[in-house]
PDB file of C-alpha atoms and ligand atoms in Angstrom:
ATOM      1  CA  UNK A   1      14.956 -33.818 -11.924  1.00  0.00           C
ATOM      2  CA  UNK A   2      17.400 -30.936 -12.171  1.00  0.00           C
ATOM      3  CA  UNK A   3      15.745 -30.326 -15.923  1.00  0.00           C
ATOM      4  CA  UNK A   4      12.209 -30.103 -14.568  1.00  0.00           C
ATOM      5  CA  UNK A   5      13.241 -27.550 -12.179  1.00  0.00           C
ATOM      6  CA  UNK A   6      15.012 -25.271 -13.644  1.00  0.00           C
ATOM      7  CA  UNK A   7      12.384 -25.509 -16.525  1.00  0.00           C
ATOM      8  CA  UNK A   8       9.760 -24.475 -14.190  1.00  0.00           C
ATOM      9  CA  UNK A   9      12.481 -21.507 -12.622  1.00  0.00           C
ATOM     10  CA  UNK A  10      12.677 -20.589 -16.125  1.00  0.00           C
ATOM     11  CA  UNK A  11       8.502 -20.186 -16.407  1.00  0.00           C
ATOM     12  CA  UNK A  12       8.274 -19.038 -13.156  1.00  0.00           C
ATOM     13  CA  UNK A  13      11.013 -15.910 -14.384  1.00  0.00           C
ATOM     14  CA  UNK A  14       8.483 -15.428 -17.343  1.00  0.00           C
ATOM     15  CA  UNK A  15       5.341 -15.333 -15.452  1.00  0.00           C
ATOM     16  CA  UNK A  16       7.233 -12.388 -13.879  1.00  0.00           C
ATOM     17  CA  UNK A  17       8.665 -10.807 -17.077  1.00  0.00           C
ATOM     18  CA  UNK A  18       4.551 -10.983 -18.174  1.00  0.00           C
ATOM     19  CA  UNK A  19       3.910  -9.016 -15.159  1.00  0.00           C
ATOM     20  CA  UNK A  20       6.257  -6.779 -15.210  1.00  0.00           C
ATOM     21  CA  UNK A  21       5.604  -5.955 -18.981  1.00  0.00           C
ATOM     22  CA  UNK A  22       1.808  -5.397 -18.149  1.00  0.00           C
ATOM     23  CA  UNK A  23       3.665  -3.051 -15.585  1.00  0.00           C
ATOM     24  CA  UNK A  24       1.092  -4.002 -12.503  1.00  0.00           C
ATOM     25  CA  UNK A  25       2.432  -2.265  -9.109  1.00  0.00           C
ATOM     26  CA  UNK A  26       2.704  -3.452  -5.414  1.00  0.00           C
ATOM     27  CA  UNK A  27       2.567  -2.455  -2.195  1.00  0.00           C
ATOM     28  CA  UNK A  28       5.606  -3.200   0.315  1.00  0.00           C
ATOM     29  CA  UNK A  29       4.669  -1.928   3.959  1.00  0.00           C
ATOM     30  CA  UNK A  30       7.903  -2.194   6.937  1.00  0.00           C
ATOM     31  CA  UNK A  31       8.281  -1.440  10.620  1.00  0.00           C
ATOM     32  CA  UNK A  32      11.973  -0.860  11.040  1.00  0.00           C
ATOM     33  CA  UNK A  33      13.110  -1.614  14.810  1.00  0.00           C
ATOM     34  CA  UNK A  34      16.674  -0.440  16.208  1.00  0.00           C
ATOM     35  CA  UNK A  35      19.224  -3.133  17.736  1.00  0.00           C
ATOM     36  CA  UNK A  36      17.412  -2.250  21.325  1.00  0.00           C
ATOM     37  CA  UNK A  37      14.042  -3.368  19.552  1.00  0.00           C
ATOM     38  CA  UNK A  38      12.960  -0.305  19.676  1.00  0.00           C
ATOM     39  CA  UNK A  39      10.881   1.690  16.416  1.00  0.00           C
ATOM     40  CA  UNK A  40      13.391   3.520  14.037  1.00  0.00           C
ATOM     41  CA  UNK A  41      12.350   6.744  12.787  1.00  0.00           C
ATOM     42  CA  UNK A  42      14.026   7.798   9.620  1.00  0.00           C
ATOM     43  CA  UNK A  43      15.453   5.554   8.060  1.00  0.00           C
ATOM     44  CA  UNK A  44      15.475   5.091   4.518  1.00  0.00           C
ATOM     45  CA  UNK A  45      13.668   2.223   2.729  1.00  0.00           C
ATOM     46  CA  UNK A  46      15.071   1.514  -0.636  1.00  0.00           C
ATOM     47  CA  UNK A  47      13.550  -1.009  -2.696  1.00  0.00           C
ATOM     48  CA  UNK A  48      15.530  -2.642  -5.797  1.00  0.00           C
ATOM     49  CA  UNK A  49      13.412  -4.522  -8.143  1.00  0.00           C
ATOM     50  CA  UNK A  50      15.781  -7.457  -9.820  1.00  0.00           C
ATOM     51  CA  UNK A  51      14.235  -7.152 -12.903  1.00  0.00           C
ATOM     52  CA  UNK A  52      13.697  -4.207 -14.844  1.00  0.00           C
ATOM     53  CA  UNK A  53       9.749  -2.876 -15.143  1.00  0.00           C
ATOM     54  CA  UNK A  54       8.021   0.003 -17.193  1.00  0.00           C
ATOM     55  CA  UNK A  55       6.197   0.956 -14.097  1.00  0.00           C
ATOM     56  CA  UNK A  56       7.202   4.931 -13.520  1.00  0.00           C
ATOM     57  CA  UNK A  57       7.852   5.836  -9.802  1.00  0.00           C
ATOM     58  CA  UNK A  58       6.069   8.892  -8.735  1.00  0.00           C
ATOM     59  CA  UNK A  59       8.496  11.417  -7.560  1.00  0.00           C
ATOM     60  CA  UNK A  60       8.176  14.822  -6.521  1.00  0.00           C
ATOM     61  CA  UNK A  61       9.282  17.597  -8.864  1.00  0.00           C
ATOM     62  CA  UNK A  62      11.028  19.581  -6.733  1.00  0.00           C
ATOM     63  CA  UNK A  63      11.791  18.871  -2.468  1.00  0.00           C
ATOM     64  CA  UNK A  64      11.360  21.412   0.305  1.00  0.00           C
ATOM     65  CA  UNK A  65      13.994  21.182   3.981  1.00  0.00           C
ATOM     66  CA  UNK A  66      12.727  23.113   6.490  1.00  0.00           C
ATOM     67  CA  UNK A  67      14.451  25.132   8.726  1.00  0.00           C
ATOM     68  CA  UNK A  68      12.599  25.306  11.726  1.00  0.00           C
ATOM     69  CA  UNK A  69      13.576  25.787  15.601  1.00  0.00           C
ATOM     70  CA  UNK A  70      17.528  24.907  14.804  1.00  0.00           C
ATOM     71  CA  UNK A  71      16.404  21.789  13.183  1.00  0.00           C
ATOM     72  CA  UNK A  72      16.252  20.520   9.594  1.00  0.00           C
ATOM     73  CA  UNK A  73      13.313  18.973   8.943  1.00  0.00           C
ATOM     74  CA  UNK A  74      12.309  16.332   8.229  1.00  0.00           C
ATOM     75  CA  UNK A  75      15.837  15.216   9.530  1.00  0.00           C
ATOM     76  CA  UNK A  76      16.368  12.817   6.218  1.00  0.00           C
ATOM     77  CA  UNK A  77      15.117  13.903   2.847  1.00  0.00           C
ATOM     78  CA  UNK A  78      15.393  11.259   0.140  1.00  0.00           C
ATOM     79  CA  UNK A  79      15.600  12.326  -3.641  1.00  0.00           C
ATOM     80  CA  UNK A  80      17.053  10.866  -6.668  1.00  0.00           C
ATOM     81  CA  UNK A  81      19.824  12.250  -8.841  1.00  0.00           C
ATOM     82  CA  UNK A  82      19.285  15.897 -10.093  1.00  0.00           C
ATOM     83  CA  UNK A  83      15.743  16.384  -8.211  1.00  0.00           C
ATOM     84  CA  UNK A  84      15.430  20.222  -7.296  1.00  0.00           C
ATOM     85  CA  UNK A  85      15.762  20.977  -4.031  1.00  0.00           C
ATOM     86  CA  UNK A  86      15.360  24.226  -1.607  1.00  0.00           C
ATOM     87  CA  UNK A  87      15.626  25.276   1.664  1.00  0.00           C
ATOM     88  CA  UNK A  88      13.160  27.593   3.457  1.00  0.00           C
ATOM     89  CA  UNK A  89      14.156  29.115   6.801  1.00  0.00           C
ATOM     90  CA  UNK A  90      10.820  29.616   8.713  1.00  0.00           C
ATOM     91  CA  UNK A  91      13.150  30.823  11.635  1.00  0.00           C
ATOM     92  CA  UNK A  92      13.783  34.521  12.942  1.00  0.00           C
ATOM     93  CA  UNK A  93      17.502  34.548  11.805  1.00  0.00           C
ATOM     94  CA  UNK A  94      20.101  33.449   9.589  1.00  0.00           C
ATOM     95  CA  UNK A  95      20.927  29.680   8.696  1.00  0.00           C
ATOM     96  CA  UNK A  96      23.502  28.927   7.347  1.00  0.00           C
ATOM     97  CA  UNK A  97      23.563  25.580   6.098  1.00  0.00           C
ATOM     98  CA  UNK A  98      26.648  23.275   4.668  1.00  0.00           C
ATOM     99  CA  UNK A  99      26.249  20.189   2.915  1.00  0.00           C
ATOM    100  CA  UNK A 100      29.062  17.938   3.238  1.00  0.00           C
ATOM    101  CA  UNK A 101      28.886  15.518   0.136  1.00  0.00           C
ATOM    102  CA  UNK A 102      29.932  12.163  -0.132  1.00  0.00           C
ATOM    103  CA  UNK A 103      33.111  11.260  -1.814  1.00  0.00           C
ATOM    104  CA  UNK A 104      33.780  12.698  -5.306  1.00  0.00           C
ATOM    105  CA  UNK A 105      31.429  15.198  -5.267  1.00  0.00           C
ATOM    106  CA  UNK A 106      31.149  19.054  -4.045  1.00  0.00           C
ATOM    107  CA  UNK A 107      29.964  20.193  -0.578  1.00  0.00           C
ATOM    108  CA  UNK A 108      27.905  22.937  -0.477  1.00  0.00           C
ATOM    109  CA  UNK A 109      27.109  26.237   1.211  1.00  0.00           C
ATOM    110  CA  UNK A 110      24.009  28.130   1.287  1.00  0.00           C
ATOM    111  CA  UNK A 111      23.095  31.497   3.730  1.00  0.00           C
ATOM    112  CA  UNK A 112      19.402  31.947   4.217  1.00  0.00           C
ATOM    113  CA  UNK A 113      17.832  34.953   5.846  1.00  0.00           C
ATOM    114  CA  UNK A 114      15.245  34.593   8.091  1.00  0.00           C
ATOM    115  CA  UNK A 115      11.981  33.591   6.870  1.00  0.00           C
ATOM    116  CA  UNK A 116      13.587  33.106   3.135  1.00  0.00           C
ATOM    117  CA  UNK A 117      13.951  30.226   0.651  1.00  0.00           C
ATOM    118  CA  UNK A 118      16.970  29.360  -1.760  1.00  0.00           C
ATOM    119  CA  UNK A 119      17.251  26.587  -4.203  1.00  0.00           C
ATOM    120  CA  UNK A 120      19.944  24.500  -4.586  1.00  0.00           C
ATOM    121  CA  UNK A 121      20.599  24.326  -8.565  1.00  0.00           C
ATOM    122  CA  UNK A 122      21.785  22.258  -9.659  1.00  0.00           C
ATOM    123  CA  UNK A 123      20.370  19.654  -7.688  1.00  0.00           C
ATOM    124  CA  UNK A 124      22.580  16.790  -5.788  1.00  0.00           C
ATOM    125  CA  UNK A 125      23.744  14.562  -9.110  1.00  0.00           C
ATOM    126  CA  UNK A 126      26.363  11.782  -6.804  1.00  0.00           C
ATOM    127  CA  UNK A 127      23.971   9.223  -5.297  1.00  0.00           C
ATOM    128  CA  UNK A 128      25.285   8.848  -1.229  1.00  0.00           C
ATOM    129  CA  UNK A 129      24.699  10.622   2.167  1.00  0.00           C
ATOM    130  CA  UNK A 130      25.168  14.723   2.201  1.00  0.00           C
ATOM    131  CA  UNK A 131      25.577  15.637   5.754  1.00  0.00           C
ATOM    132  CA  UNK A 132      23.786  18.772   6.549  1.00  0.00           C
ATOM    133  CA  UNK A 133      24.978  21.087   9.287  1.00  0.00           C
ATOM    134  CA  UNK A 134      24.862  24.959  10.138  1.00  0.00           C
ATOM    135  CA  UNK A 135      27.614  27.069  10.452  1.00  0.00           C
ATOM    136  CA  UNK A 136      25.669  29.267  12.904  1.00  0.00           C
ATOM    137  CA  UNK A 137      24.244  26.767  15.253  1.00  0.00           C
ATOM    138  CA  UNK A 138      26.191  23.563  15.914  1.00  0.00           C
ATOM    139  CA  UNK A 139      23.670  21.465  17.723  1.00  0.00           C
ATOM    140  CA  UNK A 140      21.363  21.484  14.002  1.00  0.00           C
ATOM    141  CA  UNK A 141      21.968  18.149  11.855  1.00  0.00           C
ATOM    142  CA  UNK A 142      20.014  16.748   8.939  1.00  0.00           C
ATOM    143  CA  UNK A 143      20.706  14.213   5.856  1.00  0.00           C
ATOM    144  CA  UNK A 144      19.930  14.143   2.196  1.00  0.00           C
ATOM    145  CA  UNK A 145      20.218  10.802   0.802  1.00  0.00           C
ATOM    146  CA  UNK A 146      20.764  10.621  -2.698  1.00  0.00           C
ATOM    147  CA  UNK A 147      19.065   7.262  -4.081  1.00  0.00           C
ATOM    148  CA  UNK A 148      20.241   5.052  -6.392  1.00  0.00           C
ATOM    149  CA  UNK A 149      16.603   3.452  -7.029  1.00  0.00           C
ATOM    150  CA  UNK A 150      13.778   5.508  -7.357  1.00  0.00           C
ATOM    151  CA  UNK A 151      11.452   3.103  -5.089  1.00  0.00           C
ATOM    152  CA  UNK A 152      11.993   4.636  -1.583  1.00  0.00           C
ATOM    153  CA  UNK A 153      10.718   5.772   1.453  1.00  0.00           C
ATOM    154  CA  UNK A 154      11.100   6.801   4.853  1.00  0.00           C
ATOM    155  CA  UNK A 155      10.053   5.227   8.076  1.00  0.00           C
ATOM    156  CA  UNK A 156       7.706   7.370  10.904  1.00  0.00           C
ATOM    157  CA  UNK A 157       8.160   7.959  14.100  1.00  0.00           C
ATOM    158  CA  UNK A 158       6.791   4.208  14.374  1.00  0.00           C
ATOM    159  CA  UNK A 159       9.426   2.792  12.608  1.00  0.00           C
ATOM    160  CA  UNK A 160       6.841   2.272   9.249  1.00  0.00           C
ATOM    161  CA  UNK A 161       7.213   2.583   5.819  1.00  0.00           C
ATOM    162  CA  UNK A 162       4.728   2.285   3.045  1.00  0.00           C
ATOM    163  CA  UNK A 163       5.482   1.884  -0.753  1.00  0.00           C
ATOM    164  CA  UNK A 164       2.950   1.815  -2.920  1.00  0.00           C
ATOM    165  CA  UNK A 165       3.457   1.430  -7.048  1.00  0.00           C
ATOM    166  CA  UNK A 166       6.408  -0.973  -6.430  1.00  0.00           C
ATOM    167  CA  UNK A 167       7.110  -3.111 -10.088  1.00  0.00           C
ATOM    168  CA  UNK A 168       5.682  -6.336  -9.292  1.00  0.00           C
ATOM    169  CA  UNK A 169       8.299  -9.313  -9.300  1.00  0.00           C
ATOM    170  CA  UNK A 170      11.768 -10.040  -6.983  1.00  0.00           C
ATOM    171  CA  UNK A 171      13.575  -7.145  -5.776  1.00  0.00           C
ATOM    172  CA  UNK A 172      15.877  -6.618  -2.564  1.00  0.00           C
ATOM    173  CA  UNK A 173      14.696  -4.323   0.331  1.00  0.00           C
ATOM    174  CA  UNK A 174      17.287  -2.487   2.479  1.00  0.00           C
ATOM    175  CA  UNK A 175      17.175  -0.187   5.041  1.00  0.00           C
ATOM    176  CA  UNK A 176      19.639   2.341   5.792  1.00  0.00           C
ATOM    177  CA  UNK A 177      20.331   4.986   8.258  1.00  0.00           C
ATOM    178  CA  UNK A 178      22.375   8.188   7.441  1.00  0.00           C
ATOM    179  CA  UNK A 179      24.175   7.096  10.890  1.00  0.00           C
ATOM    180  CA  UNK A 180      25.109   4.118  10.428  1.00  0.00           C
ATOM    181  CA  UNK A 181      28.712   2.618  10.704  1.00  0.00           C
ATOM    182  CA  UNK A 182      27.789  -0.708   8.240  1.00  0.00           C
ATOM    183  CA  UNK A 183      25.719  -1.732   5.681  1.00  0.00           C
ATOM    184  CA  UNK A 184      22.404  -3.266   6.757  1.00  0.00           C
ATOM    185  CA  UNK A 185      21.051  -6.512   5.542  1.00  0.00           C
ATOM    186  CA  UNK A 186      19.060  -6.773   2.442  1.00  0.00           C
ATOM    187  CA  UNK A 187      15.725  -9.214   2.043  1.00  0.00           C
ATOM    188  CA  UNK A 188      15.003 -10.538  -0.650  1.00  0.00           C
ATOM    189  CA  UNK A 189      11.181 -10.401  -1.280  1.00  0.00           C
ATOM    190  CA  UNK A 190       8.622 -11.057  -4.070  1.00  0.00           C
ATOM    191  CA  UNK A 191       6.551  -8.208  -4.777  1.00  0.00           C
ATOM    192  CA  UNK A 192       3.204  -8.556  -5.913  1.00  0.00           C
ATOM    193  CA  UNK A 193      -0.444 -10.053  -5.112  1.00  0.00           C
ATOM    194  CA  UNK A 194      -1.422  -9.138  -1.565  1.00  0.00           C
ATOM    195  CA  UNK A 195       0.352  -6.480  -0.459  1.00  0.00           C
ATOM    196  CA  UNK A 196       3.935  -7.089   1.307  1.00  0.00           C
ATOM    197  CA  UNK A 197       4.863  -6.912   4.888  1.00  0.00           C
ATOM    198  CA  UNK A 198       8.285  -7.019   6.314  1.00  0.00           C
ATOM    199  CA  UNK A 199       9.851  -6.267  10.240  1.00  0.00           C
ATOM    200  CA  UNK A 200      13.784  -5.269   9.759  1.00  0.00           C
ATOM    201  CA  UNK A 201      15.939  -4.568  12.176  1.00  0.00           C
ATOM    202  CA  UNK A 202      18.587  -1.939  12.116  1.00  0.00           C
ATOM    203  CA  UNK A 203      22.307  -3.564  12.990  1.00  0.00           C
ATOM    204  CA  UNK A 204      22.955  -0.795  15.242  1.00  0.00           C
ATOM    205  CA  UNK A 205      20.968   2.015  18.011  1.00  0.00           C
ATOM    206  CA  UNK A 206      20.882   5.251  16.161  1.00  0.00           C
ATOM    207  CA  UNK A 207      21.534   8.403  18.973  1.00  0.00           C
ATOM    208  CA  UNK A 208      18.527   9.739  19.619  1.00  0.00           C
ATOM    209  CA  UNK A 209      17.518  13.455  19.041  1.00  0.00           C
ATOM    210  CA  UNK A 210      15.021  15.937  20.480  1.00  0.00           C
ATOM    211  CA  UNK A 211      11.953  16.415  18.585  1.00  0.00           C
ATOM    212  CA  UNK A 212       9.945  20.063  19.099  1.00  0.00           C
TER     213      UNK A 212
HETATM  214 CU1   CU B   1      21.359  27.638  11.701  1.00  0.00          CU
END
């Protein structure tokens, strides 16, 4: 009996080896609640397919953070390792920004004047939270989350995130807040015919923040 199973875990691991060779894509759609039950905005949905797929992720060339009325916006930016990124001050005066990075890596500094733009080259390399601040006005925060998997997004002010081109096949979905204090749980879905839909729920209340 044990045979027969595992002989039909085995073709059931093909089947998804075929699909992921003919490189077909998914769709994975999540409303992300906070411990209160409430929608979480902004937090990162990072999808890790267990089985490796020749399906390319679209990703941006380059990313743009705002500075705009003393906040960074959006409030988390998600990139991979090494994508360009710049900062455009669309305020009447100076920012200027740190970066604190994550462990083993460099923070960084960069002064904008008003209504300027300066690119941060290299980009970020060490995957992990950067915690953005300004030196000039302390109530401005923002996050750059440096992904380790290229299948990500980030939820709306409704707590929703769509993915679209996911590899088809098993992969683990986990949220994750720049504010959190713990890891959050991981589900383990399988990607592929109708599209996906999850509810997760954060294992913690992020603060809020005011939104102009
Ligand atoms: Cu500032």
């Amino acid at each position: 009996m044990k045979a027969i199973r595992s002989g039909a875990g085995l073709l059931a691991i093909l089947a998804m080896l075929a699909a992921a060779g003919a490189a077909q894509a998914a769709s994975l759609t999540i409303t992300v609640l906070d411990k209160d039950g409430q929608p979480a905005p902004d937090v990162a949905v990072l999808v890790r397919p267990l089985i490796a797929s020749t399906l390319k992720p679209a990703l941006p060339a380059s990313v743009v953070v705002d500075q705009e009325k003393m906040q960074f916006k959006p409030f988390l930016t998600i990139v991979v390792p090494g994508t360009p990124l710049r900062f455009s001050n669309r305020d009447g005066f100076d920012h200027h920004i740190r970066g604190t990075a994550p462990a083993g890596a460099q923070d960084f500094e960069v002064r904008i004047a008003p209504q300027a733009q300066k690119a941060l080259e290299p980009g970020l390399e060490k995957t992990g939270r950067y915690a953005l601040a300004c030196h000039l006005h302390s109530s401005m925060r923002g996050y750059v989350l440096v992904s380790d998997t290229p299948w990500f997004a980030r939820t709306d002010a409704q707590g929703k995130a769509t993915l679209e081109g996911l590899p088809d096949g098993p992969a683990d979905v986990v949220p994750w807040h720049p504010e959190q204090f713990a890891d959050q749980a991981a589900q383990r879905v399988t990607l592929g015919g109708a599209a996906t839909t999850l509810n997760g729920q954060l294992n913690f209340t992020p603060r809020k923040r005011r939104v102009y």
